[in-house]
Amino acid sequence: SRDGGYGLGRAALEEEVAAWDIDIRPDGQGLPEGEGDVWTGEELYVAQCATCHGDFGEGAGRWPQLALGMGTLTSDDPVKTVGSYWPYLSTVWDYVHRAMPFGAAQTLSDDEVYAITAYILYLNELVEDDFVLSSSSFADVEMPNAGNFFMDDRPDTELTAFSGEVCMENCKEDVQITARARVLDVTPDAGGGEGTDP
Amino acid sequence: MTDTSRRSFLRGAAISGAGALVGGRVAAQAAPDPAITELQPWQQYLGEGVDARPYGMPSEHEAHVVRRDVPWLTADPVSSVNFTPLHELDGIITPNGLCFERHHGGIAEIDPGAYRLMINGLVDTPLVFTLDDLKRFPRENHAYFLECAANSGMEWRGAQLNGCQFTHGMIHNVMYTGVPLRLLLEEAGIKTAGKWILPEGADASAMTRSIPLEKALDDCLVAFKMNGEALRPEQGYPVRLVVPGWEGNMWVKWLRRIEIGDQPWHHREETSKYTDLLPDGQARRFTWEMDAKSVITNPSPQAPITHGPGPTVLTGIAWSGRGTIPRVDVTLDGGATWARARMSGPSFDKSMHRFYYEFDWDGRPLLLQSRAHDSTGYVQPTKDMLREVRGENSIYHNNGIQTWAVNEQGVAENVEVSS
């Protein structure tokens, strides 16, 4: 780039940065002052969240399940919720605050986000019903699955193993079809199946 | 051959049956072709003038070439995905109107006059740019593929969806024009402690992802054009982030802010989502690169062979997030015998590549597969090889070899075959 830059753009004002920089990190960086308890969270959750996420975080229809599912990650049908899967509480606070409720994002106050987050922890049996979540109690909450994520290891486990010479002739003796999509028959019908045509 | 003898030869061939091969060529038909002998309306009447189509659309006969969605995949069409009609396309450039869409809060309709890009965090001077400001930086042009991390994700447990549009269509490949992100970050001045960036979208999902600074300074673009024209609203108008070779989720649309930090943020889209669960209950995080992959687009379930036996064009696309695609192999018999396909067209880094394999179909059933090799020497694995390492519940990054079964009628079907 050019020495001294291009001199384009202008300095951002503090108020502007404050309006847009709302992200929270696992170490608590970005968390505002505030607090909320489980029962306040329940009221807000029932009013603003339960229609999609279910009264107990079980999820309605295909909407995401928020609670429980512990012990399912090694099963055929893993249930990945805040309690069973999410590694950091900060992610819950950050995401609820930035993007929920779906269709009315960024309408919750900081205290309301603390309360709803406390209630989601309660639904996941991670806190007692008298728990108060605040910027100071935040670090006390341990997420059960925090230790089960690791950096992409494909360079060690796959890239070399999947490289090298390939077979070009006489690679298989007998080829059998083992699965067919048409048996499932879940593809939208190109002739005008339900809700698929523009 | 004289005219007379030629005529009687052709007449004789016609009697022997329509469609019969004569000297390798299909025989003439018995009756004259009305498409030739009858005056067609477009030969007779004037067409529309140059003022009729200020922004042209495809022929009405191509009305079936559209993005399609699968309603049962998601709870709501606003946080959902649709699919590029790969089986109808050729070459390597995806038309803007057919590029698949993936939104988490619907399409943000942004007034370009009110567009702002903020850079803040560990910088010397937090900055705000307007769209006009961005267009005063030096620009670059690059064709890159953008593949959703979940492309082919429904196929982990076996063949599910019948058509490459649905199994492989969460991808598009366009020519981006934009400013190297490096220039914008340098304008703000990155502090020594800065190691990560957090791009953020201006839509209602306020999409965020953590990206290592090394990648940001390497080849990321802040793009405002695709295939020569402004980004489409559904692709992030007026500005999106381009993260070459890396999973589509990181290509933040409607880009409004980039923060520089000393650690990743571990936001929802890199913890709850876009982490890859393995059989032991552990999960990979930060699986950014999209590995080498290919698919035969024709024939395929939505594009059967309709011409009967004889010369047949097999074609498809291949791509790698780690480089170029110097080679694709294809098999007609489910992997027993392979041949090298013919690569055609430009070969760009982290872009789509087009391959062809022409053969004489003898009318017998086929089991078609393609196998991409990328410029690092990596060879596209089978689905079984991937499942061996990852199990069936990792959702993302399924780059396994696809099989289409073609029957005697030329009808193609999504299948899996024994290894």
Coordinates of C-alpha atoms in Angstrom, one line a residue:
Chain A
S1 CA 0.0 0.0 0.0
R2 CA 0.9 3.6 -0.4
D3 CA 3.1 5.3 2.2
G4 CA 1.0 7.2 4.6
G5 CA -2.1 5.5 3.2
Y6 CA -4.7 7.0 0.9
G7 CA -6.3 9.4 3.4
L8 CA -9.7 8.0 2.7
G9 CA -12.5 7.5 5.2
R10 CA -12.7 9.5 8.5
A11 CA -12.2 8.8 12.1
A12 CA -15.0 6.9 13.8
L13 CA -16.6 8.8 16.8
E14 CA -16.8 7.0 20.1
E15 CA -20.6 7.1 20.0
E16 CA -20.5 5.4 16.6
V17 CA -18.2 2.7 17.7
A18 CA -20.4 2.2 20.8
A19 CA -23.5 1.9 18.7
W20 CA -22.1 -0.9 16.4
D21 CA -19.5 -2.7 18.5
I22 CA -21.7 -5.0 20.5
D23 CA -19.7 -8.2 20.4
I24 CA -18.9 -10.2 23.5
R25 CA -16.0 -12.6 23.9
P26 CA -15.6 -15.7 26.1
D27 CA -13.3 -13.8 28.5
G28 CA -16.2 -11.3 29.0
Q29 CA -14.7 -8.5 26.9
G30 CA -17.6 -6.4 25.7
L31 CA -20.1 -7.4 28.4
P32 CA -22.0 -4.4 29.6
E33 CA -22.9 -3.7 33.3
G34 CA -26.3 -5.2 34.2
E35 CA -28.0 -8.3 35.6
G36 CA -31.0 -10.5 35.3
D37 CA -32.5 -13.4 37.3
V38 CA -34.0 -16.7 36.2
W39 CA -37.6 -15.8 37.0
T40 CA -37.5 -12.5 35.2
G41 CA -35.9 -14.4 32.4
E42 CA -38.8 -16.9 32.4
E43 CA -41.4 -14.1 31.9
L44 CA -39.4 -12.6 29.0
Y45 CA -38.8 -16.0 27.5
V46 CA -42.5 -17.0 27.6
A47 CA -43.5 -13.8 26.0
Q48 CA -40.7 -13.5 23.4
C49 CA -39.1 -16.8 22.8
A50 CA -41.3 -19.8 23.6
T51 CA -43.4 -19.7 20.4
C52 CA -40.4 -20.9 18.4
H53 CA -38.2 -22.5 21.0
G54 CA -40.8 -24.2 23.1
D55 CA -41.9 -23.6 26.7
F56 CA -38.9 -25.6 28.0
G57 CA -36.4 -24.9 25.2
E58 CA -37.4 -28.1 23.5
G59 CA -38.0 -26.3 20.1
A60 CA -41.2 -26.1 18.2
G61 CA -41.4 -27.7 14.8
R62 CA -38.0 -27.3 13.1
W63 CA -37.0 -24.3 15.3
P64 CA -33.9 -24.8 17.3
Q65 CA -33.9 -26.7 20.5
L66 CA -32.1 -24.6 23.2
A67 CA -32.0 -27.0 26.2
L68 CA -30.9 -30.5 27.3
G69 CA -29.7 -33.2 24.9
M70 CA -26.8 -33.9 27.3
G71 CA -25.0 -37.1 26.6
T72 CA -26.3 -37.4 23.0
L73 CA -23.2 -36.1 21.1
T74 CA -21.9 -39.6 20.5
S75 CA -25.3 -41.0 19.5
D76 CA -26.8 -41.5 16.1
D77 CA -29.0 -38.5 16.6
P78 CA -27.0 -35.8 18.5
V79 CA -29.0 -33.0 20.1
K80 CA -26.8 -30.0 20.1
T81 CA -28.1 -27.3 22.5
V82 CA -26.7 -24.5 24.6
G83 CA -26.3 -27.1 27.5
S84 CA -25.1 -30.1 25.5
Y85 CA -22.9 -28.4 22.9
W86 CA -22.2 -24.7 23.2
P87 CA -18.7 -24.1 24.6
Y88 CA -19.1 -20.5 25.9
L89 CA -21.8 -18.6 27.8
S90 CA -20.6 -15.4 26.1
T91 CA -21.9 -16.8 22.8
V92 CA -25.4 -17.0 24.2
W93 CA -25.4 -13.5 25.5
D94 CA -23.9 -12.1 22.3
Y95 CA -26.2 -14.0 19.9
V96 CA -29.5 -13.4 21.8
H97 CA -28.5 -9.7 22.1
R98 CA -27.5 -9.3 18.4
A99 CA -30.0 -11.4 16.5
M100 CA -33.0 -12.5 18.7
P101 CA -35.9 -12.5 18.9
F102 CA -36.0 -13.7 15.2
G103 CA -37.7 -10.8 13.4
A104 CA -37.1 -8.2 16.1
A105 CA -33.4 -8.2 16.6
Q106 CA -31.7 -5.8 19.0
T107 CA -34.9 -4.9 20.9
L108 CA -33.9 -6.5 24.2
S109 CA -32.2 -4.3 26.9
D110 CA -29.0 -5.5 28.4
D111 CA -30.7 -6.5 31.6
E112 CA -33.3 -8.5 29.6
V113 CA -30.5 -10.3 27.8
Y114 CA -28.9 -11.2 31.2
A115 CA -32.3 -12.5 32.4
I116 CA -33.1 -14.6 29.3
T117 CA -29.6 -16.0 29.3
A118 CA -30.0 -16.9 33.0
Y119 CA -33.3 -18.7 32.2
I120 CA -31.7 -20.6 29.3
L121 CA -29.0 -21.8 31.7
Y122 CA -31.8 -22.9 34.1
L123 CA -33.6 -24.8 31.4
N124 CA -30.4 -26.6 30.8
E125 CA -30.1 -27.4 34.5
L126 CA -26.8 -25.5 34.7
V127 CA -27.9 -23.1 37.5
E128 CA -30.5 -23.1 40.3
D129 CA -33.7 -21.1 40.1
D130 CA -32.4 -18.3 42.4
F131 CA -29.4 -17.6 40.0
V132 CA -28.7 -14.0 39.0
L133 CA -26.5 -13.6 36.0
S134 CA -24.5 -10.4 35.9
S135 CA -21.3 -9.1 34.4
S136 CA -19.6 -10.3 37.6
S137 CA -21.3 -13.7 38.0
F138 CA -20.7 -14.4 34.3
A139 CA -17.3 -16.1 34.8
D140 CA -18.7 -18.5 37.4
V141 CA -20.8 -20.4 34.9
E142 CA -19.0 -23.5 33.4
M143 CA -20.3 -24.8 30.1
P144 CA -20.2 -28.6 30.2
N145 CA -19.0 -29.1 26.6
A146 CA -16.3 -26.4 26.6
G147 CA -13.4 -28.9 26.5
N148 CA -14.6 -30.8 23.5
F149 CA -13.7 -28.5 20.6
F150 CA -10.3 -28.6 18.9
M151 CA -8.6 -26.8 16.1
D152 CA -9.2 -28.1 12.6
D153 CA -6.8 -31.1 12.3
R154 CA -7.4 -32.0 8.7
P155 CA -3.7 -31.2 7.8
D156 CA -2.7 -34.1 10.1
T157 CA -5.6 -36.5 9.7
E158 CA -6.7 -36.2 6.1
L159 CA -4.7 -34.1 3.7
T160 CA -1.7 -36.5 3.4
A161 CA -3.9 -39.6 3.7
F162 CA -6.1 -38.4 0.8
S163 CA -3.1 -37.5 -1.4
G164 CA -1.0 -39.6 -3.7
E165 CA -1.3 -42.2 -6.4
V166 CA -4.8 -43.3 -7.5
C167 CA -6.1 -46.5 -9.0
M168 CA -7.1 -46.1 -12.7
E169 CA -7.9 -49.7 -13.8
N170 CA -9.2 -52.8 -12.2
C171 CA -9.9 -50.9 -9.0
K172 CA -13.0 -52.9 -8.0
E173 CA -14.2 -56.3 -8.8
D174 CA -17.9 -55.9 -8.3
V175 CA -19.8 -52.6 -7.8
Q176 CA -23.1 -52.7 -5.9
I177 CA -25.6 -49.9 -5.4
T178 CA -26.0 -49.5 -1.6
A179 CA -28.3 -46.5 -1.4
R180 CA -30.8 -44.7 -3.6
A181 CA -32.2 -41.2 -3.3
R182 CA -35.4 -42.1 -5.1
V183 CA -36.3 -44.6 -2.4
L184 CA -36.5 -41.7 0.1
D185 CA -38.4 -39.5 -2.4
V186 CA -37.9 -36.2 -0.6
T187 CA -36.7 -34.1 -3.5
P188 CA -39.0 -31.2 -4.6
D189 CA -40.8 -32.2 -7.7
A190 CA -39.5 -30.3 -10.7
G191 CA -43.0 -30.4 -12.2
G192 CA -44.3 -28.0 -9.5
G193 CA -44.0 -29.7 -6.2
E194 CA -45.2 -28.1 -3.0
G195 CA -43.9 -24.6 -2.5
T196 CA -40.9 -25.0 -4.7
D197 CA -41.8 -23.1 -7.8
P198 CA -41.0 -19.4 -7.9
Chain B
M1 CA -21.9 -40.1 -54.9
T2 CA -24.3 -38.5 -57.5
D3 CA -27.3 -36.6 -56.4
T4 CA -29.7 -39.4 -57.5
S5 CA -27.9 -42.2 -55.8
R6 CA -27.5 -40.0 -52.7
R7 CA -31.2 -39.4 -52.6
S8 CA -32.1 -43.1 -53.0
F9 CA -29.5 -44.0 -50.3
L10 CA -31.1 -41.6 -47.9
R11 CA -34.6 -42.9 -48.7
G12 CA -33.4 -46.4 -48.1
A13 CA -31.9 -45.4 -44.8
A14 CA -35.1 -43.7 -43.7
I15 CA -37.0 -46.9 -44.4
S16 CA -34.7 -48.9 -42.2
G17 CA -36.0 -47.0 -39.2
A18 CA -35.8 -43.5 -37.7
G19 CA -32.8 -43.0 -35.5
A20 CA -30.8 -45.8 -37.0
L21 CA -27.1 -45.1 -37.4
V22 CA -25.9 -44.9 -41.0
G23 CA -22.2 -44.5 -41.3
G24 CA -22.2 -43.0 -37.7
R25 CA -24.8 -40.4 -38.5
V26 CA -28.5 -40.5 -37.7
A27 CA -30.6 -41.2 -40.8
A28 CA -32.8 -38.5 -42.4
Q29 CA -36.4 -38.6 -41.4
A30 CA -39.1 -39.7 -43.7
A31 CA -41.1 -36.4 -43.9
P32 CA -39.7 -33.0 -44.4
D33 CA -39.0 -31.1 -41.1
P34 CA -41.7 -28.4 -40.6
A35 CA -39.2 -26.5 -38.5
I36 CA -37.5 -25.9 -41.9
T37 CA -40.3 -26.1 -44.4
E38 CA -42.9 -24.0 -42.6
L39 CA -42.4 -20.3 -42.1
Q40 CA -41.8 -19.7 -38.4
P41 CA -43.3 -16.6 -36.7
W42 CA -39.9 -15.2 -35.9
Q43 CA -39.0 -15.3 -39.6
Q44 CA -42.1 -13.3 -40.5
Y45 CA -42.9 -10.8 -37.8
L46 CA -40.7 -8.1 -36.3
G47 CA -39.3 -8.6 -32.9
E48 CA -39.0 -6.2 -30.0
G49 CA -36.8 -3.1 -30.3
V50 CA -33.8 -2.1 -28.4
D51 CA -35.9 -0.1 -26.0
A52 CA -38.0 -3.2 -24.9
R53 CA -35.4 -4.8 -22.5
P54 CA -33.3 -2.3 -20.5
Y55 CA -32.2 -5.1 -18.3
G56 CA -32.4 -8.3 -20.3
M57 CA -33.8 -11.6 -19.0
P58 CA -33.2 -15.2 -20.2
S59 CA -35.5 -16.6 -23.0
E60 CA -38.9 -17.7 -21.7
H61 CA -37.9 -21.2 -22.8
E62 CA -35.3 -21.1 -20.0
A63 CA -37.8 -20.4 -17.3
H64 CA -37.1 -23.6 -15.6
V65 CA -33.5 -22.6 -15.0
V66 CA -34.0 -21.1 -11.6
R67 CA -32.8 -21.4 -8.0
R68 CA -34.9 -23.9 -6.1
D69 CA -35.3 -24.5 -2.4
V70 CA -36.2 -27.6 -0.2
P71 CA -38.9 -26.4 2.2
W72 CA -38.4 -29.3 4.7
L73 CA -34.7 -28.4 5.3
T74 CA -35.3 -25.4 7.5
A75 CA -37.9 -24.0 9.8
D76 CA -38.4 -20.8 7.8
P77 CA -37.4 -19.4 4.4
V78 CA -35.9 -16.3 5.9
S79 CA -33.1 -18.3 7.6
S80 CA -32.6 -20.8 4.9
V81 CA -30.9 -21.7 1.7
N82 CA -31.6 -22.3 -2.0
F83 CA -29.7 -24.0 -4.7
T84 CA -27.9 -23.0 -7.9
P85 CA -29.2 -25.0 -11.0
L86 CA -25.8 -26.5 -11.8
H87 CA -27.2 -29.0 -14.2
E88 CA -28.3 -26.2 -16.6
L89 CA -25.1 -24.2 -16.5
D90 CA -21.8 -24.6 -18.3
G91 CA -18.4 -22.9 -18.2
I92 CA -17.3 -21.6 -14.8
I93 CA -19.2 -18.4 -14.3
T94 CA -22.5 -18.5 -12.4
P95 CA -25.0 -15.9 -13.7
N96 CA -25.8 -13.4 -10.9
G97 CA -29.5 -14.2 -10.8
L98 CA -28.8 -17.9 -10.3
C99 CA -26.2 -17.7 -7.5
F100 CA -27.6 -19.7 -4.6
E101 CA -28.7 -17.7 -1.5
R102 CA -28.1 -18.4 2.2
H103 CA -29.5 -15.8 4.6
H104 CA -29.9 -15.9 8.3
G105 CA -32.2 -12.9 8.6
G106 CA -33.5 -12.5 5.1
I107 CA -32.3 -10.1 2.4
A108 CA -31.2 -6.8 3.8
E109 CA -32.2 -4.0 1.4
I110 CA -29.6 -1.3 2.0
D111 CA -29.7 2.2 0.8
P112 CA -26.1 2.7 -0.7
G113 CA -26.2 6.3 0.5
A114 CA -26.6 5.1 4.1
Y115 CA -24.0 2.4 3.7
R116 CA -21.1 2.6 6.1
L117 CA -18.1 0.4 6.8
M118 CA -16.5 0.8 10.2
I119 CA -13.1 -0.5 11.2
N120 CA -12.4 -0.5 14.9
G121 CA -10.7 -2.4 17.7
L122 CA -6.9 -2.8 17.9
V123 CA -6.2 -0.1 15.3
D124 CA -4.4 3.3 15.5
T125 CA -7.5 5.1 14.1
P126 CA -11.0 3.6 14.0
L127 CA -12.4 4.6 10.6
V128 CA -15.7 5.0 8.9
F129 CA -15.9 4.6 5.1
T130 CA -18.7 5.4 2.7
L131 CA -19.3 3.3 -0.4
D132 CA -17.8 6.2 -2.4
D133 CA -14.7 6.1 -0.2
L134 CA -14.2 2.3 -0.9
K135 CA -14.4 2.9 -4.6
R136 CA -11.4 5.3 -4.4
F137 CA -9.0 2.5 -3.3
P138 CA -7.1 0.4 -5.9
R139 CA -9.2 -2.5 -7.0
E140 CA -8.6 -6.1 -8.0
N141 CA -10.6 -8.7 -10.0
H142 CA -10.7 -12.4 -9.1
A143 CA -13.0 -15.3 -9.9
Y144 CA -13.6 -17.4 -6.8
F145 CA -16.0 -20.1 -5.8
L146 CA -18.2 -19.5 -2.8
E147 CA -19.4 -22.9 -1.3
C148 CA -21.6 -23.2 1.7
A149 CA -20.0 -25.3 4.4
A150 CA -23.2 -27.4 4.4
N151 CA -23.1 -28.1 0.7
S152 CA -23.9 -31.9 0.3
G153 CA -24.5 -32.0 4.1
M154 CA -27.8 -33.8 3.6
E155 CA -25.9 -36.6 2.0
W156 CA -23.7 -37.7 4.9
R157 CA -26.1 -40.5 5.8
G158 CA -26.6 -41.7 2.2
A159 CA -28.2 -40.6 -1.0
Q160 CA -31.1 -38.2 -0.1
L161 CA -31.8 -35.6 -2.8
N162 CA -32.2 -36.4 -6.4
G163 CA -30.3 -33.8 -8.4
C164 CA -26.9 -32.0 -8.4
Q165 CA -28.8 -28.8 -7.9
F166 CA -29.8 -30.1 -4.5
T167 CA -26.8 -32.2 -3.6
H168 CA -24.1 -29.7 -4.8
G169 CA -25.9 -26.4 -5.6
M170 CA -24.9 -24.4 -2.5
I171 CA -22.1 -23.0 -4.6
H172 CA -21.5 -20.2 -7.1
N173 CA -18.5 -18.8 -8.9
V174 CA -18.3 -15.2 -10.0
M175 CA -15.8 -12.6 -10.9
Y176 CA -15.5 -10.2 -7.9
T177 CA -14.3 -6.6 -8.1
G178 CA -13.2 -5.1 -4.9
V179 CA -10.6 -3.6 -2.6
P180 CA -8.0 -5.8 -0.9
L181 CA -9.0 -5.9 2.7
R182 CA -5.3 -5.3 3.5
L183 CA -5.5 -1.8 2.2
L184 CA -8.4 -0.8 4.4
L185 CA -6.9 -2.4 7.5
E186 CA -3.6 -0.6 6.8
E187 CA -5.5 2.7 6.4
A188 CA -6.7 2.2 10.0
G189 CA -3.3 1.0 11.2
I190 CA -3.3 -2.5 12.9
K191 CA -1.8 -2.5 16.4
T192 CA 0.9 -5.2 17.1
A193 CA -1.5 -7.1 19.3
G194 CA -4.0 -7.5 16.5
K195 CA -4.2 -11.2 15.5
W196 CA -7.9 -11.7 14.4
I197 CA -10.6 -9.8 12.6
L198 CA -14.3 -9.9 13.2
P199 CA -16.4 -9.0 10.1
E200 CA -20.0 -8.2 10.9
G201 CA -23.1 -7.9 8.6
A202 CA -25.6 -5.1 8.7
D203 CA -28.6 -7.5 8.3
A204 CA -30.9 -8.6 11.2
S205 CA -28.7 -11.6 11.9
A206 CA -25.7 -9.3 12.3
M207 CA -23.5 -12.2 11.1
T208 CA -20.1 -12.4 12.7
R209 CA -17.1 -14.7 12.1
S210 CA -13.5 -14.7 13.5
I211 CA -10.9 -14.7 10.8
P212 CA -7.1 -14.9 11.5
L213 CA -5.4 -11.6 10.5
E214 CA -3.0 -13.6 8.3
K215 CA -5.9 -14.5 5.9
A216 CA -7.3 -11.0 6.1
L217 CA -4.0 -9.6 4.9
D218 CA -3.4 -12.3 2.3
D219 CA -6.3 -12.4 -0.2
C220 CA -9.6 -11.2 1.3
L221 CA -11.5 -8.7 -0.7
V222 CA -14.1 -6.1 0.2
A223 CA -16.1 -6.6 -3.0
F224 CA -18.8 -4.4 -4.5
K225 CA -19.2 -5.9 -7.9
M226 CA -19.9 -9.4 -9.1
N227 CA -19.6 -10.4 -12.8
G228 CA -19.1 -6.7 -13.6
E229 CA -22.3 -5.3 -12.0
A230 CA -23.2 -4.3 -8.5
L231 CA -23.7 -7.1 -6.0
R232 CA -27.2 -8.4 -6.0
P233 CA -29.1 -7.6 -2.8
E234 CA -29.3 -11.3 -1.9
Q235 CA -25.5 -11.4 -2.3
G236 CA -24.8 -8.5 0.1
Y237 CA -25.4 -5.3 -1.8
P238 CA -23.7 -3.0 -1.7
V239 CA -20.6 -4.7 -0.1
R240 CA -19.6 -8.2 1.0
L241 CA -16.5 -9.8 2.2
V242 CA -14.7 -12.3 -0.1
V243 CA -12.7 -15.0 1.7
P244 CA -11.2 -17.1 -1.1
G245 CA -11.3 -20.9 -0.6
W246 CA -13.0 -20.7 2.8
E247 CA -16.4 -21.8 3.8
G248 CA -19.2 -19.5 2.5
N249 CA -20.5 -18.5 6.0
M250 CA -17.4 -16.4 6.5
W251 CA -18.1 -14.3 3.3
V252 CA -20.1 -11.8 5.4
K253 CA -22.7 -10.0 3.3
W254 CA -23.9 -6.4 3.8
L255 CA -20.5 -5.9 5.5
R256 CA -20.8 -3.0 8.0
R257 CA -17.9 -3.5 10.4
I258 CA -14.6 -5.1 10.9
E259 CA -13.1 -5.3 14.3
I260 CA -9.5 -6.2 15.0
G261 CA -8.8 -8.2 18.2
D262 CA -6.2 -10.3 19.8
Q263 CA -8.3 -13.5 20.1
P264 CA -11.2 -15.1 18.2
W265 CA -14.7 -14.3 19.4
H266 CA -16.2 -17.8 19.3
H267 CA -19.5 -16.4 18.2
R268 CA -22.6 -18.5 17.4
E269 CA -21.6 -19.2 13.8
E270 CA -18.3 -20.7 14.9
T271 CA -19.4 -22.7 18.0
S272 CA -23.1 -23.8 17.7
K273 CA -22.8 -23.8 13.9
Y274 CA -19.9 -24.4 11.5
T275 CA -18.2 -26.8 14.0
D276 CA -17.9 -30.4 12.9
L277 CA -19.0 -33.1 15.3
L278 CA -17.0 -36.3 15.2
P279 CA -18.0 -39.8 16.4
D280 CA -16.3 -39.5 19.8
G281 CA -18.4 -36.4 20.7
Q282 CA -15.5 -34.0 20.1
A283 CA -15.9 -31.3 17.4
R284 CA -13.5 -29.6 15.0
R285 CA -13.7 -25.9 15.1
F286 CA -12.3 -23.4 12.6
T287 CA -12.6 -25.8 9.7
W288 CA -12.2 -22.9 7.2
E289 CA -10.9 -24.4 3.9
M290 CA -13.2 -26.1 1.5
D291 CA -11.4 -29.2 0.3
A292 CA -11.2 -30.3 -3.3
K293 CA -14.5 -31.5 -4.7
S294 CA -16.2 -32.2 -8.0
V295 CA -19.6 -33.3 -9.4
I296 CA -20.8 -34.4 -12.8
T297 CA -23.6 -31.9 -13.7
N298 CA -24.6 -33.7 -16.9
P299 CA -25.8 -36.4 -17.1
S300 CA -27.4 -36.1 -13.6
P301 CA -30.9 -36.8 -12.2
Q302 CA -32.3 -33.5 -13.4
A303 CA -30.5 -33.8 -16.7
P304 CA -31.0 -37.4 -18.1
I305 CA -29.6 -38.7 -21.4
T306 CA -32.5 -38.1 -23.8
H307 CA -30.7 -38.8 -27.1
G308 CA -30.2 -42.5 -26.9
P309 CA -27.0 -44.4 -27.6
G310 CA -24.1 -42.7 -29.4
P311 CA -21.9 -39.7 -28.8
T312 CA -22.5 -38.4 -25.3
V313 CA -21.0 -35.3 -23.5
L314 CA -20.3 -35.8 -19.8
T315 CA -19.5 -32.6 -18.0
G316 CA -19.0 -31.3 -14.6
I317 CA -17.3 -28.8 -12.2
A318 CA -14.4 -29.2 -9.8
W319 CA -12.9 -26.8 -7.3
S320 CA -10.6 -26.6 -4.3
G321 CA -10.2 -24.1 -1.5
R322 CA -6.5 -24.9 -1.5
G323 CA -5.5 -24.1 -5.1
T324 CA -6.4 -25.0 -8.6
I325 CA -7.7 -28.3 -10.2
P326 CA -5.1 -29.6 -12.7
R327 CA -6.9 -32.9 -13.1
V328 CA -10.3 -34.7 -12.8
D329 CA -10.8 -38.4 -13.3
V330 CA -14.2 -39.9 -14.3
T331 CA -15.5 -43.4 -14.2
L332 CA -18.5 -44.9 -16.0
D333 CA -18.6 -48.1 -14.0
G334 CA -18.7 -47.0 -10.4
G335 CA -14.9 -46.7 -9.9
A336 CA -13.6 -49.9 -11.4
T337 CA -12.0 -48.1 -14.4
W338 CA -11.1 -44.4 -14.5
A339 CA -10.2 -42.0 -17.4
R340 CA -8.8 -38.5 -17.3
A341 CA -11.4 -35.9 -18.1
R342 CA -10.6 -32.9 -20.4
M343 CA -10.2 -29.6 -18.5
S344 CA -11.6 -26.7 -20.5
G345 CA -11.5 -23.0 -19.8
P346 CA -9.5 -20.8 -17.4
S347 CA -7.9 -22.4 -14.4
F348 CA -8.0 -19.8 -11.5
D349 CA -6.8 -20.3 -8.0
K350 CA -9.8 -21.2 -5.6
S351 CA -12.2 -21.0 -8.5
M352 CA -14.5 -23.4 -10.3
H353 CA -13.0 -25.5 -13.1
R354 CA -14.9 -27.1 -16.0
F355 CA -14.3 -30.7 -17.2
Y356 CA -15.6 -32.8 -20.1
Y357 CA -15.5 -36.4 -21.0
E358 CA -16.9 -37.4 -24.4
F359 CA -17.8 -41.0 -25.0
D360 CA -20.0 -43.2 -27.1
W361 CA -22.8 -44.5 -24.9
D362 CA -23.7 -48.1 -25.7
G363 CA -27.0 -47.9 -24.0
R364 CA -26.0 -50.0 -21.0
P365 CA -26.4 -48.7 -17.4
L366 CA -23.7 -46.4 -16.1
L367 CA -22.4 -45.6 -12.6
L368 CA -20.8 -42.1 -13.1
Q369 CA -18.3 -40.6 -10.7
S370 CA -15.8 -37.8 -10.9
R371 CA -12.6 -37.4 -8.8
A372 CA -10.8 -34.1 -8.5
H373 CA -7.1 -33.7 -7.9
D374 CA -6.0 -30.3 -6.6
S375 CA -2.7 -28.4 -7.0
T376 CA -1.5 -29.6 -3.6
G377 CA -1.7 -33.3 -4.7
Y378 CA -4.9 -33.9 -2.6
V379 CA -7.3 -36.3 -4.3
Q380 CA -11.1 -36.0 -3.6
P381 CA -12.0 -38.9 -1.3
T382 CA -15.0 -41.2 -1.4
K383 CA -17.8 -40.6 1.0
D384 CA -16.8 -43.8 2.8
M385 CA -13.2 -42.5 3.3
L386 CA -14.6 -39.4 4.9
R387 CA -17.1 -41.3 7.1
E388 CA -14.2 -43.5 8.3
V389 CA -12.6 -40.4 9.8
R390 CA -15.6 -38.2 10.6
G391 CA -18.7 -40.5 11.1
E392 CA -22.0 -39.2 9.8
N393 CA -22.9 -36.3 12.0
S394 CA -20.4 -33.6 11.1
I395 CA -23.0 -31.8 8.8
Y396 CA -20.4 -29.6 7.1
H397 CA -17.5 -30.2 4.6
N398 CA -18.8 -33.2 2.7
N399 CA -16.6 -33.3 -0.3
G400 CA -17.1 -37.0 -1.0
I401 CA -17.3 -38.5 -4.5
Q402 CA -20.8 -38.4 -6.0
T403 CA -22.3 -41.3 -7.9
W404 CA -25.1 -41.1 -10.5
A405 CA -26.7 -44.3 -11.7
V406 CA -27.9 -44.0 -15.3
N407 CA -30.3 -46.7 -16.6
E408 CA -30.9 -48.0 -20.1
Q409 CA -33.4 -45.2 -20.7
G410 CA -30.8 -42.6 -19.8
V411 CA -32.6 -41.7 -16.5
A412 CA -30.1 -40.8 -13.8
E413 CA -30.4 -41.3 -10.0
N414 CA -28.5 -40.3 -6.9
V415 CA -27.0 -43.5 -5.5
E416 CA -24.1 -44.7 -3.4
V417 CA -22.0 -47.7 -4.4
S418 CA -19.9 -50.2 -2.6
S419 CA -16.3 -49.3 -2.2

